[in-house]
Amino acid sequence: MGGSGSSQGGRKVSFGLDEREQVRVLQGIRLTEDVVNRMKESSQSKRDNQRSPRSSSGTAPSSPAAEGKPKSPTGTVSPARSADHLLSVCLWRLHRYEQEQALVQEELLRLAKREREAASEALNTALQREKNNANEERQRAAQLVSNNK
């Protein structure tokens, strides 16, 4: 199966397409393309809501899609579809959270590496300065000994 995965806190989460590239697997749960498409629609509607103008009260206009409750054409929400949608959104958010955590970890590793390199460079500079001082002291001592003979 093509895909990738992440591990956080001892928990293994995998995701990707199956052999027929029709079903995604998230944490051992098979998602149909219909559920994946609804997840994508949900994220798109959230982006649209974030860009939508605010009402006079300062809040975003309320809509069923913005609340995570998709309406059917008849105006009612199927409990099974609502549960599927909620599960899809939760899994998508989990996946997104873990991606963001991985990016944060990578950035922390880069910063730690830069700090180690800077500390190493400062240490090397200090060691070189001490070597130079020691050599100068040796030369002065040798010159004093040769002047006193």
PDB file of N, CA, C and O in Angstrom, residues 70-139:
ATOM      1  N   PRO A  70     -23.360  18.979   8.125  1.00  0.00           N
ATOM      2  CA  PRO A  70     -23.837  19.110   6.753  1.00  0.00           C
ATOM      3  C   PRO A  70     -25.331  18.821   6.666  1.00  0.00           C
ATOM      4  O   PRO A  70     -25.836  17.924   7.312  1.00  0.00           O
ATOM      5  N   LYS A  71     -26.024  19.604   5.876  1.00  0.00           N
ATOM      6  CA  LYS A  71     -27.466  19.420   5.679  1.00  0.00           C
ATOM      7  C   LYS A  71     -27.700  18.640   4.394  1.00  0.00           C
ATOM      8  O   LYS A  71     -26.998  18.818   3.412  1.00  0.00           O
ATOM      9  N   SER A  72     -28.690  17.800   4.422  1.00  0.00           N
ATOM     10  CA  SER A  72     -29.069  17.095   3.208  1.00  0.00           C
ATOM     11  C   SER A  72     -30.014  18.002   2.431  1.00  0.00           C
ATOM     12  O   SER A  72     -30.483  19.005   2.950  1.00  0.00           O
ATOM     13  N   PRO A  73     -30.325  17.693   1.173  1.00  0.00           N
ATOM     14  CA  PRO A  73     -31.216  18.539   0.385  1.00  0.00           C
ATOM     15  C   PRO A  73     -32.576  18.746   1.052  1.00  0.00           C
ATOM     16  O   PRO A  73     -33.213  19.768   0.842  1.00  0.00           O
ATOM     17  N   THR A  74     -33.021  17.835   1.884  1.00  0.00           N
ATOM     18  CA  THR A  74     -34.323  17.993   2.534  1.00  0.00           C
ATOM     19  C   THR A  74     -34.217  18.842   3.789  1.00  0.00           C
ATOM     20  O   THR A  74     -35.224  19.178   4.394  1.00  0.00           O
ATOM     21  N   GLY A  75     -32.997  19.193   4.210  1.00  0.00           N
ATOM     22  CA  GLY A  75     -32.829  20.041   5.372  1.00  0.00           C
ATOM     23  C   GLY A  75     -32.575  19.273   6.659  1.00  0.00           C
ATOM     24  O   GLY A  75     -32.423  19.868   7.702  1.00  0.00           O
ATOM     25  N   THR A  76     -32.535  17.952   6.615  1.00  0.00           N
ATOM     26  CA  THR A  76     -32.260  17.168   7.815  1.00  0.00           C
ATOM     27  C   THR A  76     -30.885  16.532   7.697  1.00  0.00           C
ATOM     28  O   THR A  76     -30.384  16.328   6.598  1.00  0.00           O
ATOM     29  N   VAL A  77     -30.318  16.215   8.826  1.00  0.00           N
ATOM     30  CA  VAL A  77     -28.989  15.606   8.848  1.00  0.00           C
ATOM     31  C   VAL A  77     -29.138  14.135   9.192  1.00  0.00           C
ATOM     32  O   VAL A  77     -29.753  13.789  10.191  1.00  0.00           O
ATOM     33  N   SER A  78     -28.599  13.288   8.347  1.00  0.00           N
ATOM     34  CA  SER A  78     -28.612  11.851   8.616  1.00  0.00           C
ATOM     35  C   SER A  78     -27.642  11.558   9.750  1.00  0.00           C
ATOM     36  O   SER A  78     -26.490  11.980   9.697  1.00  0.00           O
ATOM     37  N   PRO A  79     -28.073  10.851  10.793  1.00  0.00           N
ATOM     38  CA  PRO A  79     -27.155  10.552  11.912  1.00  0.00           C
ATOM     39  C   PRO A  79     -25.915   9.795  11.466  1.00  0.00           C
ATOM     40  O   PRO A  79     -24.825  10.080  11.936  1.00  0.00           O
ATOM     41  N   ALA A  80     -26.085   8.846  10.553  1.00  0.00           N
ATOM     42  CA  ALA A  80     -24.922   8.070  10.087  1.00  0.00           C
ATOM     43  C   ALA A  80     -23.964   8.982   9.328  1.00  0.00           C
ATOM     44  O   ALA A  80     -22.755   8.909   9.517  1.00  0.00           O
ATOM     45  N   ARG A  81     -24.509   9.839   8.486  1.00  0.00           N
ATOM     46  CA  ARG A  81     -23.650  10.736   7.704  1.00  0.00           C
ATOM     47  C   ARG A  81     -22.980  11.742   8.631  1.00  0.00           C
ATOM     48  O   ARG A  81     -21.809  12.063   8.462  1.00  0.00           O
ATOM     49  N   SER A  82     -23.726  12.222   9.611  1.00  0.00           N
ATOM     50  CA  SER A  82     -23.158  13.164  10.561  1.00  0.00           C
ATOM     51  C   SER A  82     -22.019  12.523  11.342  1.00  0.00           C
ATOM     52  O   SER A  82     -20.973  13.135  11.545  1.00  0.00           O
ATOM     53  N   ALA A  83     -22.195  11.284  11.782  1.00  0.00           N
ATOM     54  CA  ALA A  83     -21.149  10.574  12.515  1.00  0.00           C
ATOM     55  C   ALA A  83     -19.944  10.312  11.613  1.00  0.00           C
ATOM     56  O   ALA A  83     -18.799  10.487  12.038  1.00  0.00           O
ATOM     57  N   ASP A  84     -20.210   9.899  10.365  1.00  0.00           N
ATOM     58  CA  ASP A  84     -19.115   9.679   9.410  1.00  0.00           C
ATOM     59  C   ASP A  84     -18.344  10.971   9.191  1.00  0.00           C
ATOM     60  O   ASP A  84     -17.115  10.982   9.161  1.00  0.00           O
ATOM     61  N   HIS A  85     -19.097  12.041   9.032  1.00  0.00           N
ATOM     62  CA  HIS A  85     -18.461  13.335   8.779  1.00  0.00           C
ATOM     63  C   HIS A  85     -17.623  13.759   9.983  1.00  0.00           C
ATOM     64  O   HIS A  85     -16.482  14.202   9.831  1.00  0.00           O
ATOM     65  N   LEU A  86     -18.187  13.604  11.169  1.00  0.00           N
ATOM     66  CA  LEU A  86     -17.463  13.968  12.382  1.00  0.00           C
ATOM     67  C   LEU A  86     -16.192  13.133  12.520  1.00  0.00           C
ATOM     68  O   LEU A  86     -15.120  13.659  12.834  1.00  0.00           O
ATOM     69  N   LEU A  87     -16.300  11.837  12.265  1.00  0.00           N
ATOM     70  CA  LEU A  87     -15.126  10.967  12.317  1.00  0.00           C
ATOM     71  C   LEU A  87     -14.091  11.414  11.288  1.00  0.00           C
ATOM     72  O   LEU A  87     -12.903  11.510  11.588  1.00  0.00           O
ATOM     73  N   SER A  88     -14.554  11.716  10.087  1.00  0.00           N
ATOM     74  CA  SER A  88     -13.643  12.151   9.029  1.00  0.00           C
ATOM     75  C   SER A  88     -12.926  13.430   9.419  1.00  0.00           C
ATOM     76  O   SER A  88     -11.710  13.554   9.251  1.00  0.00           O
ATOM     77  N   VAL A  89     -13.678  14.376   9.944  1.00  0.00           N
ATOM     78  CA  VAL A  89     -13.082  15.647  10.335  1.00  0.00           C
ATOM     79  C   VAL A  89     -12.082  15.434  11.467  1.00  0.00           C
ATOM     80  O   VAL A  89     -10.983  15.991  11.448  1.00  0.00           O
ATOM     81  N   CYS A  90     -12.451  14.608  12.433  1.00  0.00           N
ATOM     82  CA  CYS A  90     -11.538  14.324  13.554  1.00  0.00           C
ATOM     83  C   CYS A  90     -10.256  13.661  13.064  1.00  0.00           C
ATOM     84  O   CYS A  90      -9.155  14.029  13.495  1.00  0.00           O
ATOM     85  N   LEU A  91     -10.371  12.701  12.185  1.00  0.00           N
ATOM     86  CA  LEU A  91      -9.191  12.022  11.661  1.00  0.00           C
ATOM     87  C   LEU A  91      -8.338  12.971  10.839  1.00  0.00           C
ATOM     88  O   LEU A  91      -7.107  12.941  10.907  1.00  0.00           O
ATOM     89  N   TRP A  92      -9.006  13.825  10.055  1.00  0.00           N
ATOM     90  CA  TRP A  92      -8.268  14.795   9.255  1.00  0.00           C
ATOM     91  C   TRP A  92      -7.534  15.762  10.173  1.00  0.00           C
ATOM     92  O   TRP A  92      -6.366  16.065   9.952  1.00  0.00           O
ATOM     93  N   ARG A  93      -8.187  16.223  11.240  1.00  0.00           N
ATOM     94  CA  ARG A  93      -7.543  17.146  12.177  1.00  0.00           C
ATOM     95  C   ARG A  93      -6.383  16.467  12.892  1.00  0.00           C
ATOM     96  O   ARG A  93      -5.343  17.083  13.125  1.00  0.00           O
ATOM     97  N   LEU A  94      -6.557  15.207  13.248  1.00  0.00           N
ATOM     98  CA  LEU A  94      -5.479  14.453  13.885  1.00  0.00           C
ATOM     99  C   LEU A  94      -4.272  14.368  12.954  1.00  0.00           C
ATOM    100  O   LEU A  94      -3.140  14.626  13.358  1.00  0.00           O
ATOM    101  N   HIS A  95      -4.540  14.029  11.720  1.00  0.00           N
ATOM    102  CA  HIS A  95      -3.472  13.938  10.725  1.00  0.00           C
ATOM    103  C   HIS A  95      -2.785  15.289  10.571  1.00  0.00           C
ATOM    104  O   HIS A  95      -1.554  15.374  10.560  1.00  0.00           O
ATOM    105  N   ARG A  96      -3.547  16.355  10.479  1.00  0.00           N
ATOM    106  CA  ARG A  96      -3.018  17.712  10.325  1.00  0.00           C
ATOM    107  C   ARG A  96      -2.181  18.098  11.556  1.00  0.00           C
ATOM    108  O   ARG A  96      -1.093  18.650  11.429  1.00  0.00           O
ATOM    109  N   TYR A  97      -2.700  17.790  12.733  1.00  0.00           N
ATOM    110  CA  TYR A  97      -1.982  18.085  13.974  1.00  0.00           C
ATOM    111  C   TYR A  97      -0.636  17.365  13.998  1.00  0.00           C
ATOM    112  O   TYR A  97       0.392  17.949  14.347  1.00  0.00           O
ATOM    113  N   GLU A  98      -0.644  16.100  13.613  1.00  0.00           N
ATOM    114  CA  GLU A  98       0.605  15.335  13.632  1.00  0.00           C
ATOM    115  C   GLU A  98       1.589  15.854  12.590  1.00  0.00           C
ATOM    116  O   GLU A  98       2.797  15.862  12.826  1.00  0.00           O
ATOM    117  N   GLN A  99       1.082  16.313  11.451  1.00  0.00           N
ATOM    118  CA  GLN A  99       1.968  16.930  10.461  1.00  0.00           C
ATOM    119  C   GLN A  99       2.608  18.191  11.043  1.00  0.00           C
ATOM    120  O   GLN A  99       3.809  18.414  10.893  1.00  0.00           O
ATOM    121  N   GLU A 100       1.794  19.019  11.684  1.00  0.00           N
ATOM    122  CA  GLU A 100       2.316  20.246  12.276  1.00  0.00           C
ATOM    123  C   GLU A 100       3.317  19.937  13.379  1.00  0.00           C
ATOM    124  O   GLU A 100       4.347  20.611  13.496  1.00  0.00           O
ATOM    125  N   GLN A 101       3.034  18.914  14.187  1.00  0.00           N
ATOM    126  CA  GLN A 101       3.965  18.525  15.241  1.00  0.00           C
ATOM    127  C   GLN A 101       5.290  18.056  14.643  1.00  0.00           C
ATOM    128  O   GLN A 101       6.357  18.357  15.176  1.00  0.00           O
ATOM    129  N   ALA A 102       5.227  17.329  13.543  1.00  0.00           N
ATOM    130  CA  ALA A 102       6.450  16.871  12.880  1.00  0.00           C
ATOM    131  C   ALA A 102       7.256  18.070  12.381  1.00  0.00           C
ATOM    132  O   ALA A 102       8.493  18.093  12.511  1.00  0.00           O
ATOM    133  N   LEU A 103       6.573  19.079  11.834  1.00  0.00           N
ATOM    134  CA  LEU A 103       7.270  20.285  11.374  1.00  0.00           C
ATOM    135  C   LEU A 103       7.913  21.022  12.552  1.00  0.00           C
ATOM    136  O   LEU A 103       9.041  21.507  12.445  1.00  0.00           O
ATOM    137  N   VAL A 104       7.213  21.107  13.658  1.00  0.00           N
ATOM    138  CA  VAL A 104       7.770  21.753  14.852  1.00  0.00           C
ATOM    139  C   VAL A 104       9.001  20.995  15.325  1.00  0.00           C
ATOM    140  O   VAL A 104      10.030  21.606  15.651  1.00  0.00           O
ATOM    141  N   GLN A 105       8.918  19.666  15.362  1.00  0.00           N
ATOM    142  CA  GLN A 105      10.061  18.855  15.785  1.00  0.00           C
ATOM    143  C   GLN A 105      11.257  19.065  14.855  1.00  0.00           C
ATOM    144  O   GLN A 105      12.399  19.190  15.312  1.00  0.00           O
ATOM    145  N   GLU A 106      10.999  19.116  13.543  1.00  0.00           N
ATOM    146  CA  GLU A 106      12.080  19.349  12.581  1.00  0.00           C
ATOM    147  C   GLU A 106      12.728  20.708  12.824  1.00  0.00           C
ATOM    148  O   GLU A 106      13.954  20.843  12.794  1.00  0.00           O
ATOM    149  N   GLU A 107      11.909  21.723  13.070  1.00  0.00           N
ATOM    150  CA  GLU A 107      12.440  23.062  13.319  1.00  0.00           C
ATOM    151  C   GLU A 107      13.257  23.086  14.606  1.00  0.00           C
ATOM    152  O   GLU A 107      14.327  23.700  14.663  1.00  0.00           O
ATOM    153  N   LEU A 108      12.771  22.418  15.648  1.00  0.00           N
ATOM    154  CA  LEU A 108      13.534  22.342  16.894  1.00  0.00           C
ATOM    155  C   LEU A 108      14.873  21.644  16.686  1.00  0.00           C
ATOM    156  O   LEU A 108      15.896  22.061  17.250  1.00  0.00           O
ATOM    157  N   LEU A 109      14.879  20.588  15.891  1.00  0.00           N
ATOM    158  CA  LEU A 109      16.140  19.887  15.602  1.00  0.00           C
ATOM    159  C   LEU A 109      17.104  20.792  14.845  1.00  0.00           C
ATOM    160  O   LEU A 109      18.306  20.805  15.121  1.00  0.00           O
ATOM    161  N   ARG A 110      16.569  21.560  13.873  1.00  0.00           N
ATOM    162  CA  ARG A 110      17.428  22.495  13.125  1.00  0.00           C
ATOM    163  C   ARG A 110      18.017  23.549  14.062  1.00  0.00           C
ATOM    164  O   ARG A 110      19.199  23.886  13.972  1.00  0.00           O
ATOM    165  N   LEU A 111      17.185  24.096  14.954  1.00  0.00           N
ATOM    166  CA  LEU A 111      17.673  25.109  15.895  1.00  0.00           C
ATOM    167  C   LEU A 111      18.730  24.535  16.837  1.00  0.00           C
ATOM    168  O   LEU A 111      19.757  25.178  17.104  1.00  0.00           O
ATOM    169  N   ALA A 112      18.498  23.335  17.337  1.00  0.00           N
ATOM    170  CA  ALA A 112      19.469  22.696  18.228  1.00  0.00           C
ATOM    171  C   ALA A 112      20.787  22.460  17.495  1.00  0.00           C
ATOM    172  O   ALA A 112      21.874  22.676  18.062  1.00  0.00           O
ATOM    173  N   LYS A 113      20.694  22.047  16.234  1.00  0.00           N
ATOM    174  CA  LYS A 113      21.909  21.806  15.446  1.00  0.00           C
ATOM    175  C   LYS A 113      22.677  23.111  15.260  1.00  0.00           C
ATOM    176  O   LYS A 113      23.894  23.154  15.408  1.00  0.00           O
ATOM    177  N   ARG A 114      21.950  24.204  14.944  1.00  0.00           N
ATOM    178  CA  ARG A 114      22.608  25.501  14.776  1.00  0.00           C
ATOM    179  C   ARG A 114      23.267  25.953  16.074  1.00  0.00           C
ATOM    180  O   ARG A 114      24.379  26.496  16.049  1.00  0.00           O
ATOM    181  N   GLU A 115      22.584  25.741  17.200  1.00  0.00           N
ATOM    182  CA  GLU A 115      23.164  26.125  18.490  1.00  0.00           C
ATOM    183  C   GLU A 115      24.423  25.321  18.785  1.00  0.00           C
ATOM    184  O   GLU A 115      25.419  25.873  19.276  1.00  0.00           O
ATOM    185  N   ARG A 116      24.380  24.007  18.494  1.00  0.00           N
ATOM    186  CA  ARG A 116      25.574  23.180  18.712  1.00  0.00           C
ATOM    187  C   ARG A 116      26.725  23.656  17.838  1.00  0.00           C
ATOM    188  O   ARG A 116      27.872  23.730  18.283  1.00  0.00           O
ATOM    189  N   GLU A 117      26.420  23.981  16.575  1.00  0.00           N
ATOM    190  CA  GLU A 117      27.468  24.445  15.665  1.00  0.00           C
ATOM    191  C   GLU A 117      28.055  25.771  16.145  1.00  0.00           C
ATOM    192  O   GLU A 117      29.270  25.971  16.111  1.00  0.00           O
ATOM    193  N   ALA A 118      27.191  26.689  16.615  1.00  0.00           N
ATOM    194  CA  ALA A 118      27.671  27.981  17.108  1.00  0.00           C
ATOM    195  C   ALA A 118      28.523  27.796  18.353  1.00  0.00           C
ATOM    196  O   ALA A 118      29.578  28.437  18.501  1.00  0.00           O
ATOM    197  N   ALA A 119      28.092  26.919  19.253  1.00  0.00           N
ATOM    198  CA  ALA A 119      28.860  26.660  20.468  1.00  0.00           C
ATOM    199  C   ALA A 119      30.206  26.018  20.126  1.00  0.00           C
ATOM    200  O   ALA A 119      31.240  26.374  20.705  1.00  0.00           O
ATOM    201  N   SER A 120      30.190  25.096  19.179  1.00  0.00           N
ATOM    202  CA  SER A 120      31.427  24.436  18.762  1.00  0.00           C
ATOM    203  C   SER A 120      32.382  25.452  18.134  1.00  0.00           C
ATOM    204  O   SER A 120      33.590  25.435  18.409  1.00  0.00           O
ATOM    205  N   GLU A 121      31.847  26.336  17.324  1.00  0.00           N
ATOM    206  CA  GLU A 121      32.681  27.357  16.682  1.00  0.00           C
ATOM    207  C   GLU A 121      33.279  28.298  17.734  1.00  0.00           C
ATOM    208  O   GLU A 121      34.457  28.641  17.675  1.00  0.00           O
ATOM    209  N   ALA A 122      32.467  28.700  18.718  1.00  0.00           N
ATOM    210  CA  ALA A 122      32.974  29.565  19.791  1.00  0.00           C
ATOM    211  C   ALA A 122      34.052  28.848  20.589  1.00  0.00           C
ATOM    212  O   ALA A 122      35.082  29.450  20.961  1.00  0.00           O
ATOM    213  N   LEU A 123      33.861  27.580  20.869  1.00  0.00           N
ATOM    214  CA  LEU A 123      34.852  26.795  21.610  1.00  0.00           C
ATOM    215  C   LEU A 123      36.146  26.681  20.805  1.00  0.00           C
ATOM    216  O   LEU A 123      37.239  26.849  21.347  1.00  0.00           O
ATOM    217  N   ASN A 124      36.032  26.394  19.525  1.00  0.00           N
ATOM    218  CA  ASN A 124      37.230  26.282  18.672  1.00  0.00           C
ATOM    219  C   ASN A 124      37.987  27.608  18.627  1.00  0.00           C
ATOM    220  O   ASN A 124      39.222  27.628  18.671  1.00  0.00           O
ATOM    221  N   THR A 125      37.240  28.712  18.556  1.00  0.00           N
ATOM    222  CA  THR A 125      37.881  30.028  18.533  1.00  0.00           C
ATOM    223  C   THR A 125      38.622  30.276  19.847  1.00  0.00           C
ATOM    224  O   THR A 125      39.769  30.746  19.847  1.00  0.00           O
ATOM    225  N   ALA A 126      37.985  29.948  20.971  1.00  0.00           N
ATOM    226  CA  ALA A 126      38.622  30.137  22.276  1.00  0.00           C
ATOM    227  C   ALA A 126      39.861  29.247  22.404  1.00  0.00           C
ATOM    228  O   ALA A 126      40.903  29.687  22.922  1.00  0.00           O
ATOM    229  N   LEU A 127      39.770  27.997  21.950  1.00  0.00           N
ATOM    230  CA  LEU A 127      40.920  27.094  22.014  1.00  0.00           C
ATOM    231  C   LEU A 127      42.079  27.608  21.161  1.00  0.00           C
ATOM    232  O   LEU A 127      43.247  27.559  21.582  1.00  0.00           O
ATOM    233  N   GLN A 128      41.781  28.114  19.985  1.00  0.00           N
ATOM    234  CA  GLN A 128      42.818  28.654  19.098  1.00  0.00           C
ATOM    235  C   GLN A 128      43.489  29.869  19.744  1.00  0.00           C
ATOM    236  O   GLN A 128      44.708  30.015  19.706  1.00  0.00           O
ATOM    237  N   ARG A 129      42.690  30.715  20.373  1.00  0.00           N
ATOM    238  CA  ARG A 129      43.221  31.900  21.055  1.00  0.00           C
ATOM    239  C   ARG A 129      44.150  31.470  22.194  1.00  0.00           C
ATOM    240  O   ARG A 129      45.241  32.036  22.366  1.00  0.00           O
ATOM    241  N   GLU A 130      43.744  30.460  22.959  1.00  0.00           N
ATOM    242  CA  GLU A 130      44.582  29.968  24.055  1.00  0.00           C
ATOM    243  C   GLU A 130      45.885  29.361  23.538  1.00  0.00           C
ATOM    244  O   GLU A 130      46.945  29.545  24.134  1.00  0.00           O
ATOM    245  N   LYS A 131      45.804  28.628  22.421  1.00  0.00           N
ATOM    246  CA  LYS A 131      47.027  28.052  21.829  1.00  0.00           C
ATOM    247  C   LYS A 131      47.978  29.153  21.409  1.00  0.00           C
ATOM    248  O   LYS A 131      49.189  29.069  21.634  1.00  0.00           O
ATOM    249  N   ASN A 132      47.422  30.194  20.777  1.00  0.00           N
ATOM    250  CA  ASN A 132      48.253  31.322  20.336  1.00  0.00           C
ATOM    251  C   ASN A 132      48.903  32.015  21.537  1.00  0.00           C
ATOM    252  O   ASN A 132      50.091  32.367  21.494  1.00  0.00           O
ATOM    253  N   ASN A 133      48.126  32.212  22.601  1.00  0.00           N
ATOM    254  CA  ASN A 133      48.675  32.837  23.809  1.00  0.00           C
ATOM    255  C   ASN A 133      49.781  31.974  24.408  1.00  0.00           C
ATOM    256  O   ASN A 133      50.826  32.490  24.846  1.00  0.00           O
ATOM    257  N   ALA A 134      49.572  30.665  24.453  1.00  0.00           N
ATOM    258  CA  ALA A 134      50.581  29.757  24.998  1.00  0.00           C
ATOM    259  C   ALA A 134      51.846  29.804  24.154  1.00  0.00           C
ATOM    260  O   ALA A 134      52.969  29.822  24.689  1.00  0.00           O
ATOM    261  N   ASN A 135      51.702  29.841  22.833  1.00  0.00           N
ATOM    262  CA  ASN A 135      52.877  29.916  21.953  1.00  0.00           C
ATOM    263  C   ASN A 135      53.634  31.228  22.175  1.00  0.00           C
ATOM    264  O   ASN A 135      54.874  31.245  22.214  1.00  0.00           O
ATOM    265  N   GLU A 136      52.895  32.330  22.321  1.00  0.00           N
ATOM    266  CA  GLU A 136      53.544  33.621  22.564  1.00  0.00           C
ATOM    267  C   GLU A 136      54.296  33.605  23.894  1.00  0.00           C
ATOM    268  O   GLU A 136      55.412  34.133  23.978  1.00  0.00           O
ATOM    269  N   GLU A 137      53.686  33.006  24.914  1.00  0.00           N
ATOM    270  CA  GLU A 137      54.352  32.903  26.217  1.00  0.00           C
ATOM    271  C   GLU A 137      55.636  32.090  26.104  1.00  0.00           C
ATOM    272  O   GLU A 137      56.670  32.444  26.679  1.00  0.00           O
ATOM    273  N   ARG A 138      55.567  30.972  25.360  1.00  0.00           N
ATOM    274  CA  ARG A 138      56.750  30.136  25.172  1.00  0.00           C
ATOM    275  C   ARG A 138      57.857  30.918  24.454  1.00  0.00           C
ATOM    276  O   ARG A 138      59.031  30.845  24.834  1.00  0.00           O
ATOM    277  N   GLN A 139      57.471  31.658  23.429  1.00  0.00           N
ATOM    278  CA  GLN A 139      58.469  32.432  22.679  1.00  0.00           C
ATOM    279  C   GLN A 139      59.097  33.516  23.557  1.00  0.00           C
ATOM    280  O   GLN A 139      60.312  33.738  23.518  1.00  0.00           O
TER     281      GLN A 139
END
